[in-house]
XYZ file of C-alpha atoms in Angstrom:
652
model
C -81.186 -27.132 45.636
C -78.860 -29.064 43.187
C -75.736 -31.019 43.547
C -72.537 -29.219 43.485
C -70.855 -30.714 40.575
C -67.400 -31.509 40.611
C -65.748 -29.856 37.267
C -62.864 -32.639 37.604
C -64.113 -36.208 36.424
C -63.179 -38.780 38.340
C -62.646 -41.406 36.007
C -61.532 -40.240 32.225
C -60.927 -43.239 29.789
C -57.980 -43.806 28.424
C -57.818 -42.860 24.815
C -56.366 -46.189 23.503
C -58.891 -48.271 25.309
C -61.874 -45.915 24.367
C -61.137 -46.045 21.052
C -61.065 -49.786 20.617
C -65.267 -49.876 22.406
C -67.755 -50.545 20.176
C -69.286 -47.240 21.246
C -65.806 -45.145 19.166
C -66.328 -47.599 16.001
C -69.899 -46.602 15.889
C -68.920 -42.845 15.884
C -66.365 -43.178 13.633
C -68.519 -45.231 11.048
C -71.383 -42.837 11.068
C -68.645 -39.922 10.818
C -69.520 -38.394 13.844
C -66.976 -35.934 16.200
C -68.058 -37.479 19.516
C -71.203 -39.170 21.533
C -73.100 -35.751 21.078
C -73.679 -36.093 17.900
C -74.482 -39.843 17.314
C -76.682 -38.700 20.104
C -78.324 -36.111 18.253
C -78.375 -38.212 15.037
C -79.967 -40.708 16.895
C -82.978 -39.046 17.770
C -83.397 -36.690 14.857
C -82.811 -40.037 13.038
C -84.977 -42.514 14.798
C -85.698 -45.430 11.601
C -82.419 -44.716 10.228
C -80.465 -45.377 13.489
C -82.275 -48.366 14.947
C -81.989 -49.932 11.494
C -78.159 -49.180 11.287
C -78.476 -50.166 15.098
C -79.602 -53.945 13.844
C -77.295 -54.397 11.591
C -74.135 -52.949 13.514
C -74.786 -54.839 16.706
C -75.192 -58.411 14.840
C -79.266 -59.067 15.227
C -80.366 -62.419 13.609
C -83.685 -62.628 11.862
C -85.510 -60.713 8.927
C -84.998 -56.912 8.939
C -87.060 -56.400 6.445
C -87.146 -53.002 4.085
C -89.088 -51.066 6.303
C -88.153 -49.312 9.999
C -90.392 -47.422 11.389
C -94.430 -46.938 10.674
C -96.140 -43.547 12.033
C -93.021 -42.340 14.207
C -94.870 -39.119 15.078
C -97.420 -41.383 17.404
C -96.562 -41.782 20.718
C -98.053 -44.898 21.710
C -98.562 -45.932 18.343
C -95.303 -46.047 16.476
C -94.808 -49.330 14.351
C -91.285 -50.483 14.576
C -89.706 -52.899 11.746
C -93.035 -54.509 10.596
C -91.846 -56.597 8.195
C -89.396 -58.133 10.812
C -89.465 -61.693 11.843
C -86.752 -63.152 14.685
C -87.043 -64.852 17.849
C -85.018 -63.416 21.038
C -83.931 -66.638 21.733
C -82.160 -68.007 18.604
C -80.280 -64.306 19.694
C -79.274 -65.615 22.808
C -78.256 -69.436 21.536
C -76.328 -68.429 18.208
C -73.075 -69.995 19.758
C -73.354 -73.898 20.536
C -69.120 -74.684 21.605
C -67.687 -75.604 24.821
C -67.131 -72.021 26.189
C -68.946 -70.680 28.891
C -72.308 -69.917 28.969
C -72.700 -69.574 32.946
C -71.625 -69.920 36.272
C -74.153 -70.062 39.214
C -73.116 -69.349 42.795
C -75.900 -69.937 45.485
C -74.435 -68.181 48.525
C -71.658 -70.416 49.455
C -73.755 -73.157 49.269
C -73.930 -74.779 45.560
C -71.623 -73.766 42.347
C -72.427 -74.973 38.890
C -71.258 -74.394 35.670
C -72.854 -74.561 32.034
C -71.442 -74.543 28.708
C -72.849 -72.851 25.553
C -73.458 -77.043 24.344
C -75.012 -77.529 27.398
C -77.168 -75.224 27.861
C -78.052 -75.553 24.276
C -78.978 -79.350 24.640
C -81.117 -78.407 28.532
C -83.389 -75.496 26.347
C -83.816 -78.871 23.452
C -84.873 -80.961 26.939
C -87.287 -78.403 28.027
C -88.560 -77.442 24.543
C -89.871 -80.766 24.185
C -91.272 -80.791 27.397
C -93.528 -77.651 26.752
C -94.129 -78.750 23.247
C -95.876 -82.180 24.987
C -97.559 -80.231 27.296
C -99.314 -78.052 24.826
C -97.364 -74.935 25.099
C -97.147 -72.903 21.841
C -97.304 -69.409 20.833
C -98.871 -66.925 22.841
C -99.288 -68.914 25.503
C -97.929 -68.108 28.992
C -94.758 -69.733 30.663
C -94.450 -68.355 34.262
C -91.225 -69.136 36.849
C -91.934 -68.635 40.454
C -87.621 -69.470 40.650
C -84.584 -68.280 42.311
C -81.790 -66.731 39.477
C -80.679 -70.732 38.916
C -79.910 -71.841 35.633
C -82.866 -74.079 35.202
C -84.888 -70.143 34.869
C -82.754 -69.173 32.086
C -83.425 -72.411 30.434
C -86.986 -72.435 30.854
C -87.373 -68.815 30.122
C -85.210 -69.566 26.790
C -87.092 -72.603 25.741
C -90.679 -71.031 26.333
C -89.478 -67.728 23.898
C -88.260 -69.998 21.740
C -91.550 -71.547 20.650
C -93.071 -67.548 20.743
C -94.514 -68.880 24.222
C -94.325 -65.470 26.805
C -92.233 -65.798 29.795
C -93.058 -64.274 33.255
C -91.106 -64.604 36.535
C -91.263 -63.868 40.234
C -89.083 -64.267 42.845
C -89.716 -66.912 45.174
C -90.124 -64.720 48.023
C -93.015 -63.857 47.135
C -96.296 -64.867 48.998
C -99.048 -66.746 47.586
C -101.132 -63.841 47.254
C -98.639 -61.538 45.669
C -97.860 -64.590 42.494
C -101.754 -64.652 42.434
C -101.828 -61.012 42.131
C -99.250 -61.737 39.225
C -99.872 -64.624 37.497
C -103.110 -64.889 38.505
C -103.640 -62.164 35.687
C -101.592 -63.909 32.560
C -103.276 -67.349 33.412
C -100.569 -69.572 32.640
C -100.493 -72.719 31.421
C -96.914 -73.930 32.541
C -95.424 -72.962 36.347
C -91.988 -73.844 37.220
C -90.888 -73.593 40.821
C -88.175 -74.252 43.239
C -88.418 -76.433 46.547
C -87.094 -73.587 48.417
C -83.829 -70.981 48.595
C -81.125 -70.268 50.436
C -80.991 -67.482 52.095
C -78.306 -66.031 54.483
C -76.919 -69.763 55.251
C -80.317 -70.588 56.054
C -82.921 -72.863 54.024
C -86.243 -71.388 53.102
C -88.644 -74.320 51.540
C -91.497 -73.054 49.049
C -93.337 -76.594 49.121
C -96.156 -75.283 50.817
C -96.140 -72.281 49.334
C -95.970 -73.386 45.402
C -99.087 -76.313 46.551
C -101.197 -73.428 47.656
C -100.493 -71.456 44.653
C -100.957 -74.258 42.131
C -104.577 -75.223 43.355
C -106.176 -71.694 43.305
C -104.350 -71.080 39.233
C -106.734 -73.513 37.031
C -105.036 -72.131 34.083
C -102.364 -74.736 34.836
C -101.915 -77.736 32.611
C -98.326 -78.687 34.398
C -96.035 -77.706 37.109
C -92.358 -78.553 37.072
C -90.409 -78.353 40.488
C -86.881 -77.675 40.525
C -84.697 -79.309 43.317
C -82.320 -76.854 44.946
C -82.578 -77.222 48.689
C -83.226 -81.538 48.477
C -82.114 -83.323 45.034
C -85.318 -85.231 45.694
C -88.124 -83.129 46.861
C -91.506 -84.116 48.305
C -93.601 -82.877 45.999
C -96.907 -85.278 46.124
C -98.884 -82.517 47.666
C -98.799 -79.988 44.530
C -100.942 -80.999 42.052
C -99.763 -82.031 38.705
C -96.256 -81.412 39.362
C -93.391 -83.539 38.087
C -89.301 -82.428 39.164
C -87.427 -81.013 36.750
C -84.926 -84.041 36.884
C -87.819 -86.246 35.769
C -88.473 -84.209 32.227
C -87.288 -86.983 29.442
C -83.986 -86.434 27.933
C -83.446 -85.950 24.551
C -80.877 -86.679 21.945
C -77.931 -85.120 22.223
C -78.333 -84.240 18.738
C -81.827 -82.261 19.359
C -82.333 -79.204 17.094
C -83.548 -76.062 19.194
C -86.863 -75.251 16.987
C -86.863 -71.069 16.951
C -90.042 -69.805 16.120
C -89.644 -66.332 14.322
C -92.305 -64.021 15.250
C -93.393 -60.255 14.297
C -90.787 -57.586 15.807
C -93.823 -56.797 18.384
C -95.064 -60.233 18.904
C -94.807 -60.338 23.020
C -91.634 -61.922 24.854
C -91.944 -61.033 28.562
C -94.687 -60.095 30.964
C -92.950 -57.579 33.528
C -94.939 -56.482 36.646
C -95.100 -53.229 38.067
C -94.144 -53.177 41.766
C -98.038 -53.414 42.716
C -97.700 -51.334 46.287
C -100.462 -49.054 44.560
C -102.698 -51.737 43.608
C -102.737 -54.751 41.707
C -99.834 -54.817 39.557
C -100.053 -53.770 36.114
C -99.119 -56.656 33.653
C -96.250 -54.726 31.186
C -95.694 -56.518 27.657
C -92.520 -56.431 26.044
C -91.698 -57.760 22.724
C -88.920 -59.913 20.895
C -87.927 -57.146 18.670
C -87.823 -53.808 21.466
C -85.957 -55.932 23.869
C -83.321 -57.476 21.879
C -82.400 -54.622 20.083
C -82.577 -52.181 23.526
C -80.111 -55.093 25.161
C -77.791 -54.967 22.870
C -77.282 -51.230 21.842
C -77.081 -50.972 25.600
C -74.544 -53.998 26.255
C -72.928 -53.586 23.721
C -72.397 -49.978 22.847
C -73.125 -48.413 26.511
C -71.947 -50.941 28.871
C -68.744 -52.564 26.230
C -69.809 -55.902 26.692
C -67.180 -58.313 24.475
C -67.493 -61.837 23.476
C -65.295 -63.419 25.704
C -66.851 -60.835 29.172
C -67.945 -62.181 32.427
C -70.942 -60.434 33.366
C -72.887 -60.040 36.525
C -76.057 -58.475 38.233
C -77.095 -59.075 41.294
C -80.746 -59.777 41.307
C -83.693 -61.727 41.893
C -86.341 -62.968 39.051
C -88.503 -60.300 40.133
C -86.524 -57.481 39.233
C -85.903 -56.297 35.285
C -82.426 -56.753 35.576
C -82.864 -60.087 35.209
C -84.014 -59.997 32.279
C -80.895 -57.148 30.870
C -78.807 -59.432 32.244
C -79.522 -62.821 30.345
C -79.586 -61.100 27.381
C -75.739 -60.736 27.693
C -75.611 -63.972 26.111
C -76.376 -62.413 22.708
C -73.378 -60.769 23.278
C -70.904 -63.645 23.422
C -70.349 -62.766 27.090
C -70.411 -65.823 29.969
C -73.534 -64.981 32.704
C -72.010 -65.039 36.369
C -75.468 -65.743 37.894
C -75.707 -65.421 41.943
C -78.952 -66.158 44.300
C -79.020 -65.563 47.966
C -77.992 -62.657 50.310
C -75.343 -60.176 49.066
C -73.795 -60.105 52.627
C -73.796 -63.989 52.786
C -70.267 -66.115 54.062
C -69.131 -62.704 55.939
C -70.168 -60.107 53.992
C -67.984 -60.173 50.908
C -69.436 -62.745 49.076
C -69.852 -61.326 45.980
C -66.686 -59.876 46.121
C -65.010 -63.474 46.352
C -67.428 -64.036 43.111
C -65.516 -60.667 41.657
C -62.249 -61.957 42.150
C -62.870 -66.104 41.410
C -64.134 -65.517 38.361
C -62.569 -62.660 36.774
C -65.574 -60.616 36.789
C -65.145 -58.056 34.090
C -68.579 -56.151 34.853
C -70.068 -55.909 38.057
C -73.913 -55.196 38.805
C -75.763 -53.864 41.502
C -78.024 -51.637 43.710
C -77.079 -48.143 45.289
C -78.417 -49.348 48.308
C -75.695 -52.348 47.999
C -72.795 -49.926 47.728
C -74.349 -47.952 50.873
C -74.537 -50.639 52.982
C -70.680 -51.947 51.724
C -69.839 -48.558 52.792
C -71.210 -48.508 55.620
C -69.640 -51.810 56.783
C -66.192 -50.799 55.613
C -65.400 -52.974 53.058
C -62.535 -52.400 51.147
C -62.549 -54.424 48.258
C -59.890 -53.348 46.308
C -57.578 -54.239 49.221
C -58.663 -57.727 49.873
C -59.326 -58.608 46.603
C -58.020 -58.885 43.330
C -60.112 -57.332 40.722
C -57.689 -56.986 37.775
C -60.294 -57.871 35.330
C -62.621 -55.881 36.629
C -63.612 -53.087 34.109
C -67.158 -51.686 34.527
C -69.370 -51.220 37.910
C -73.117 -50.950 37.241
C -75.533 -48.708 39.918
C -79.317 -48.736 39.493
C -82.487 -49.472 41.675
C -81.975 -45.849 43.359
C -80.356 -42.659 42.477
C -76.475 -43.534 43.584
C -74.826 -40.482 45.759
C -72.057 -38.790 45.196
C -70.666 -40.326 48.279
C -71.575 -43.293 46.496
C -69.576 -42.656 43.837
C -66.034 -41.548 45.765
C -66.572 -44.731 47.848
C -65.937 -46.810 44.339
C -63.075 -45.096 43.368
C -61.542 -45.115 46.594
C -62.120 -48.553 47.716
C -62.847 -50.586 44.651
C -60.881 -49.254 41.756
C -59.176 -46.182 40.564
C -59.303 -47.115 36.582
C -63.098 -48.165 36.250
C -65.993 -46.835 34.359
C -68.610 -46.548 37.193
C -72.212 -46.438 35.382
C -75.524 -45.284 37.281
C -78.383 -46.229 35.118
C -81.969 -45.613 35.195
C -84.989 -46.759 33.874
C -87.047 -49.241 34.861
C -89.754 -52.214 34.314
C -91.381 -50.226 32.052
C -88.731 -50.082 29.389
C -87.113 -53.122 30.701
C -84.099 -51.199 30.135
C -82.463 -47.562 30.647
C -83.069 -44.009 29.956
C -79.553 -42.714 30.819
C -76.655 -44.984 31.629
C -73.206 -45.288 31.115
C -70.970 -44.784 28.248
C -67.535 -46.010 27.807
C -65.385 -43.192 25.744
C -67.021 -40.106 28.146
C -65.711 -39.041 31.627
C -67.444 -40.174 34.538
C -68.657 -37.092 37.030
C -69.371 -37.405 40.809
C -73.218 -37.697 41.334
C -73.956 -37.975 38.203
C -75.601 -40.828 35.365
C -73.364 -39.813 31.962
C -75.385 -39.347 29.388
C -78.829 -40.300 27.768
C -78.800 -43.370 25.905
C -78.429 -43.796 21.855
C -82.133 -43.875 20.209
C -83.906 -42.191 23.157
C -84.548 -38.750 23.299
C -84.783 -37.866 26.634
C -85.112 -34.338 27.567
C -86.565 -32.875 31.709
C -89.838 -30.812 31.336
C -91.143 -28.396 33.753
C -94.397 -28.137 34.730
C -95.604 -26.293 31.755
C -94.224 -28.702 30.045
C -90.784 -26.843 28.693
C -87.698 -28.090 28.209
C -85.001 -26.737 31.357
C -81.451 -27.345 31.373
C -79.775 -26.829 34.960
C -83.147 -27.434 36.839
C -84.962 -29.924 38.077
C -88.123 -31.287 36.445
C -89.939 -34.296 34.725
C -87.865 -36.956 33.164
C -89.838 -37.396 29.694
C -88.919 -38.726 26.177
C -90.440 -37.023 23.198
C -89.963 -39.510 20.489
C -91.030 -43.562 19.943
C -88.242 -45.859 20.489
C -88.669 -49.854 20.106
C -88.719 -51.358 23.627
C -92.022 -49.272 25.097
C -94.222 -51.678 26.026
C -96.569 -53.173 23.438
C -99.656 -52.606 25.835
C -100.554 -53.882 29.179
C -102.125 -57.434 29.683
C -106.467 -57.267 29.486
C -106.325 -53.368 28.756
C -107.896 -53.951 25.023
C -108.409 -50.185 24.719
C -105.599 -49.442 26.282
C -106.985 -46.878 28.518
C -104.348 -48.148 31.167
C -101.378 -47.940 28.876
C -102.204 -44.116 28.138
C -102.908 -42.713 31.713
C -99.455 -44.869 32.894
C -97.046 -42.725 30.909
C -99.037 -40.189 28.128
C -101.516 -38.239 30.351
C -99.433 -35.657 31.785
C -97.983 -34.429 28.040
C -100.003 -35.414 25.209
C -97.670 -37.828 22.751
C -94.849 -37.383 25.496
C -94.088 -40.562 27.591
C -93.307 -39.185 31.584
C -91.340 -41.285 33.234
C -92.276 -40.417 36.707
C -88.315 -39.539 37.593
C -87.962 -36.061 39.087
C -84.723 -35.004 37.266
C -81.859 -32.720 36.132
C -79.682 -32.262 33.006
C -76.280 -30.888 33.774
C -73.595 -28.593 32.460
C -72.071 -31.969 31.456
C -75.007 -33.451 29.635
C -75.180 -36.234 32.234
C -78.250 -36.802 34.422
C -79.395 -36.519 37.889
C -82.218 -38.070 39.195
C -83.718 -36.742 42.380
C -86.527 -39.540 43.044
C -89.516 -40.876 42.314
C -91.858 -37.671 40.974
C -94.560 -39.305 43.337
C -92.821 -39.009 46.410
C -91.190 -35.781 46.131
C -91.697 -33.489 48.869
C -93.327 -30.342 48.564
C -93.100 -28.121 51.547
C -94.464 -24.752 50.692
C -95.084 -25.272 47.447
C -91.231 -26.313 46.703
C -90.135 -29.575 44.806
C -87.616 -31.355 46.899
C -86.273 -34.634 45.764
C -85.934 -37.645 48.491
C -82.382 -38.290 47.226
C -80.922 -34.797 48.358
C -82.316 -35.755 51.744
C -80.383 -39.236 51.880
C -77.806 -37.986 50.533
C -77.227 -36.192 53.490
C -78.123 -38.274 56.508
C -77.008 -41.276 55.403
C -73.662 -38.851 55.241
C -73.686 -39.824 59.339
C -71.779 -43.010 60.986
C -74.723 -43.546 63.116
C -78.028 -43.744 59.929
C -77.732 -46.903 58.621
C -80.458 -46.158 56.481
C -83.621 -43.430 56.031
C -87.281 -42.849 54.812
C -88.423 -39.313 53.915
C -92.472 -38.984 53.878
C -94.479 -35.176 53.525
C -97.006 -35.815 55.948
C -100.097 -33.561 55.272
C -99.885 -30.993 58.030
C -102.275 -29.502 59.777
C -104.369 -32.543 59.716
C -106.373 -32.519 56.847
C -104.893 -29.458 54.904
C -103.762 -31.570 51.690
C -102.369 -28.309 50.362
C -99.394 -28.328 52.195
C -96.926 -30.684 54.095
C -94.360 -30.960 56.436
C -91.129 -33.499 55.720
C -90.864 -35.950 58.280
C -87.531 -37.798 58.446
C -87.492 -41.750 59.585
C -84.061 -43.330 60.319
C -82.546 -46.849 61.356
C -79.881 -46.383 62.969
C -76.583 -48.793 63.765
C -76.848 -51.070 66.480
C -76.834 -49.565 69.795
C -77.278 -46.240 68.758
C -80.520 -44.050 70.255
C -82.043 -41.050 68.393
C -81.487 -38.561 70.774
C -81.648 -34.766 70.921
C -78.009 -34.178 69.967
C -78.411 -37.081 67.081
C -81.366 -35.190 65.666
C -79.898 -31.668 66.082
C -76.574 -32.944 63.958
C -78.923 -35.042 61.650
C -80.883 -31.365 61.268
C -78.195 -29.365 60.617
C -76.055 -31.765 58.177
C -79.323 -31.296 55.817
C -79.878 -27.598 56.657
C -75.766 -27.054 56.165
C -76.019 -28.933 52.622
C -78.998 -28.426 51.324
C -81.609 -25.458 52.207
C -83.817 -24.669 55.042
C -86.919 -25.970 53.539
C -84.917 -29.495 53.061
C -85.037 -29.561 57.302
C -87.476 -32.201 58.583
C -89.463 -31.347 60.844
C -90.019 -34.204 62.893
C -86.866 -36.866 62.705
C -88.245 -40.364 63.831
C -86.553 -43.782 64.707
C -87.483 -46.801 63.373
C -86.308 -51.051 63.681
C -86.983 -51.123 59.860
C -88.163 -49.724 56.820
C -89.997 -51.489 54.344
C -88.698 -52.351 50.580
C -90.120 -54.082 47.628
C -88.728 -57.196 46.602
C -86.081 -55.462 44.515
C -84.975 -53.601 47.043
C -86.519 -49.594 46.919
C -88.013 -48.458 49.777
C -91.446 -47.569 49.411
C -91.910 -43.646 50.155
C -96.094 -43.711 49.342
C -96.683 -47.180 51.363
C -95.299 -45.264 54.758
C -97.093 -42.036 53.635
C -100.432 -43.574 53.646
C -99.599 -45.404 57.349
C -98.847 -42.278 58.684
C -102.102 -40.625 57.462
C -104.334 -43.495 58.295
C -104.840 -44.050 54.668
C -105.013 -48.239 53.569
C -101.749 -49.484 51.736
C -103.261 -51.239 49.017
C -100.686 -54.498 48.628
C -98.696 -55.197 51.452
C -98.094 -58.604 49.186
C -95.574 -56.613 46.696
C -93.259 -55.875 49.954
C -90.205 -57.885 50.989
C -90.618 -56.877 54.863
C -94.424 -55.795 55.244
C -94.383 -56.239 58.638
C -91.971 -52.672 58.936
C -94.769 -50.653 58.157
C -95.968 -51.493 61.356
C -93.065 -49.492 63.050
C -94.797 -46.146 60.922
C -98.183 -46.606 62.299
C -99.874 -44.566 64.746
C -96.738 -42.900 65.933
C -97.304 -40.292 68.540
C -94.093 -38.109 67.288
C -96.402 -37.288 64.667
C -99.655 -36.221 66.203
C -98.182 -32.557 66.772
């Protein structure tokens, strides 16, 4: 079963404002027709577009003469070797009294930085790492909310070639040990605690526990966000952020150029199979990734107020800072989404003039579901882009933006993921947008779906895979020397072809639709169902406020085969009963085929996500059968699995 697709866009650009993107001048100065083939040229003409790429998009550092170093190895390609540049000096080129970000924290605290000052806070907390020992190589780790203070740390630790890693502060102990515990650290900079739906969470405790069982530690550095004066005595070596000496006002930011693969960031895998793999990105992958995608893909201006709702713990944190480098102002917001009535970051839209607007699919579901209608209560003239990732974003999804945010938008789904700290497919400014469906494969990435035999299909689903290097794969994991762990992650199933893990479609259109996770997709009978075309559906129904789709091995024991079991949280007040599941049955079997039909449909109170927000399809899967989930710690909510266990629904 596929989507129906729609042969009518619903969002064309108009010709005069597509031609003035970044994304037409690129076309027109490599004398191309249209996106296909800069595509094409792109990937057929890997060194020769990432070096125009560097060049075009306004890189600083030393290119070099060389591009790319045995492109036919996949791992193993050597991007610009000669390079040397630092990601930060990127991100700082611009030093005036414009804009470099606003904070909102709920409706609690607002702040507001220039490009001066946050120039002169990165010189404060250079200095401060430079005293402490910090140089490069060495690991910088925020355990933070998205406050301003991170981006300054995380700016003035890259600066100095230092590698920056970050969790969210809703973490437990156990999951930043899992973390950081890894990358030993020798710098940790927390928070005293978070706000968090109008209420105050404090992370004293918490970061004193943490501290004592990391002896990689040399300082800690607590920022005050809850309490301008924390009590911090009880975590060892720790000193407030307000306490680091100031320096003069004239203070030079000292930018360490490094090797185009030198390592910037330490990303995490969402561990709820293990450990978490440690996922090293470098200065040169990153920065040029960001800003072929910000610029070209996304038509981010100088001048652009930019926003993504996220926490430290998710990638697009890290896509979204590097806006900077851009000339665009950061709109940075920590806290609930549905905070101060819901519409909070909708009054964030319209107070600042939000010109690009960032967020989850499961976000736009649940503003859905609650009615909102944004583009009634609120003015978004300046709004001109809407950003979708995290899950695949329904078509239902889609008509709900256009309908109830704004008619003249471009509306960009985007995948990827920590792996790439960036996107596969995404948007694109000067192409139509299509219900249900991402727009095209990005520039430099030559994405293609595989079936099992590894063949290229067109029209059917399959493996999301890229067959060529591009600069932002990872440059290893942490302590995998040989990397043995690298190669089984992404090159096992296809020799010298990464595999995502995305089970995926290319359309008529050229545009992209991803199905789910390739680990969690269901396969009844010995047919590949994606998750997505089942929550598509129910969450189609006023009652669902949300779902979980598991194959549960059925008959007991017979891991051949499986049958789909369908778990549901419904509204308030509402009771799974026979009539609910018979229309919840036949809205799937009407829309999708007979082998798409659960059969068993189970309520739950909750279903449990990681910190980011996806739900976790393989934690309930190994509840159900009685199998051990191997890190609870990596879930926002772990205490919803309990709702999965042991259910007697299941037991015939």
């Amino acid at each position: 079963m596929t989507y129906a697709i729609d042969p009518t866009p619903l969002w064309t650009p108009n010709p005069a404002s597509a031609g003035a993107t970044r994304m037409a001048q690129l076309i027109a100065a490599e004398g191309k027709a249209d996106y296909a083939e800069l595509w094409q040229w792109s990937v057929d003409q890997p060194a020769a577009f990432w070096s125009k790429l560097w060049d075009f998009c306004g890189a600083v550092g030393d290119k070099g003469s060389q591009t790319l170093l045995d492109g036919d190895k996949m791992p193993g390609a050597r991007w610009f070797p000669e390079a040397r540049l630092n990601y930060a000096e990127n991100l700082l080129q611009r030093r005036d009294a414009g804009e470099a970000l606003v904070f909102w924290g709920e409706d609690k605290v607002k702040r507001r930085l220039s490009r001066a000052e946050l120039y002169a806070e990165v010189a404060r907390f250079q200095q401060f790492l430079i005293a402490a020992g910090v140089g490069e190589g060495d690991r910088v780790a925020g355990y933070l909310p998205n406050l301003p203070e991170t981006l300054v740390a995380m700016l003035a630790a890259t600066s100095l070639g230092a590698i920056w890693s970050s969790a969210s502060p809703d973490f437990g102990v156990q999951g930043v040990l899992d973390r950081f515990g890894q990358i030993e650290p020798k710098v940790l900079i927390c928070v005293d605690g978070y706000w968090y739906n109008g209420k105050p969470v404090d992370c004293l405790e918490k970061n004193a526990a943490v501290v004592v069982q990391m002896p990689s530690l040399l300082k800690t550095v607590v920022v005050p966000y809850l309490n301008p004066a924390p009590a911090i005595a009880g975590i060892a070596q720790a000193l407030s952020w307000t306490d680091i000496p100031a320096v003069d006002s004239a203070k030079e930011v000292i930018f360490k150029r490094v090797a185009f693969e030198h390592p910037l960031y330490i990303m995490f895998s969402s561990g709820t199979t293990g450990v978490p793999k440690c996922i090293v990105h470098c200065h040169g992958g990153v920065l040029l990734q960001h800003l072929k995608e910000h610029q070209l893909h996304s038509d981010v201006r100088p001048g652009d107020r930019l926003f993504y709702f996220t926490t430290c713990g998710w990638m697009m944190w890290n896509w979204l800072v590097s806006g900077l480098a851009c000339g665009a102002t950061l709109l940075l917001y920590d806290g609930s989404p549905f905070a101060g009535g819901g519409t909070v970051l909708f009054d964030y839209a319209a107070a600042e003039k939000m010109t690009h607007f960032g967020t989850s699919a499961k976000f736009i579901d649940a503003a859905a579901k609650l009615g909102l209608t944004p583009g009634k209560t609120h003015d978004l003239t300046a709004l001109r882009a809407m950003f979708s990732t995290g899950s695949p974003l329904s078509p239902e999804g889609f008509d709900w933006v256009y309908r109830e945010i704004k008619q003249d938008i471009l509306l960009a789904s985007i995948s990827g993921g920590t792996d790439i700290v960036s996107c596969f497919v995404l948007g694109n400014p000067v192409l139509p947008v299509y219900r249900g469906e991402i727009q095209c494969r990005g520039l430099g990435m030559a994405v293609d779906v595989f079936d099992d035999e590894g063949r290229p299909v067109r029209q059917e689903k399959g493996e999301l895979v890229c067959t060529r290097p591009f600069p932002v794969m990872p440059v290893g994991f942490w302590n995998d020397p040989d990397g043995r762990k690298y190669h089984a992650a992404y090159f096992e199933r296809f020799a010298n072809i990464w595999c995502h893990g995305d089970f995926s479609e290319l359309t008529a259109h050229d545009g992209v639709i991803i199905y789910g996770r390739s680990d969690a997709t269901l396969n009844p009978g010995g047919v590949r169902i994606g998750t997505a075309e089942i929550y598509r559906q129910v969450e189609q129904l006023p009652e669902v406020l949300e779902s979980l789709v598991i194959g549960q091995a059925w008959p007991p024991g017979k891991e051949d085969d499986v049958r789909v079991v369908l778990f549901v949280r419904l509204q308030e007040g509402q009771v799974l009963d026979p009539s609910l599941t018979e229309r919840i049955k036949q809205q799937i079997r009407d829309n999708t085929t007979p082998r798409h039909v659960p059969a068993k449909v189970v309520q739950v109170q909750d279903i449990p996500r990681t910190k980011s927000g996806k739900i976790v399809e393989l934690a309930v899967r190994n509840v159900v059968q009685a199998q051990p989930v191997k890190n609870v710690e990596a879930l926002a909510n772990p205490e919803a699995l309990e709702y999965f266990r042991g259910r007697s629904e299941l037991a015939d």
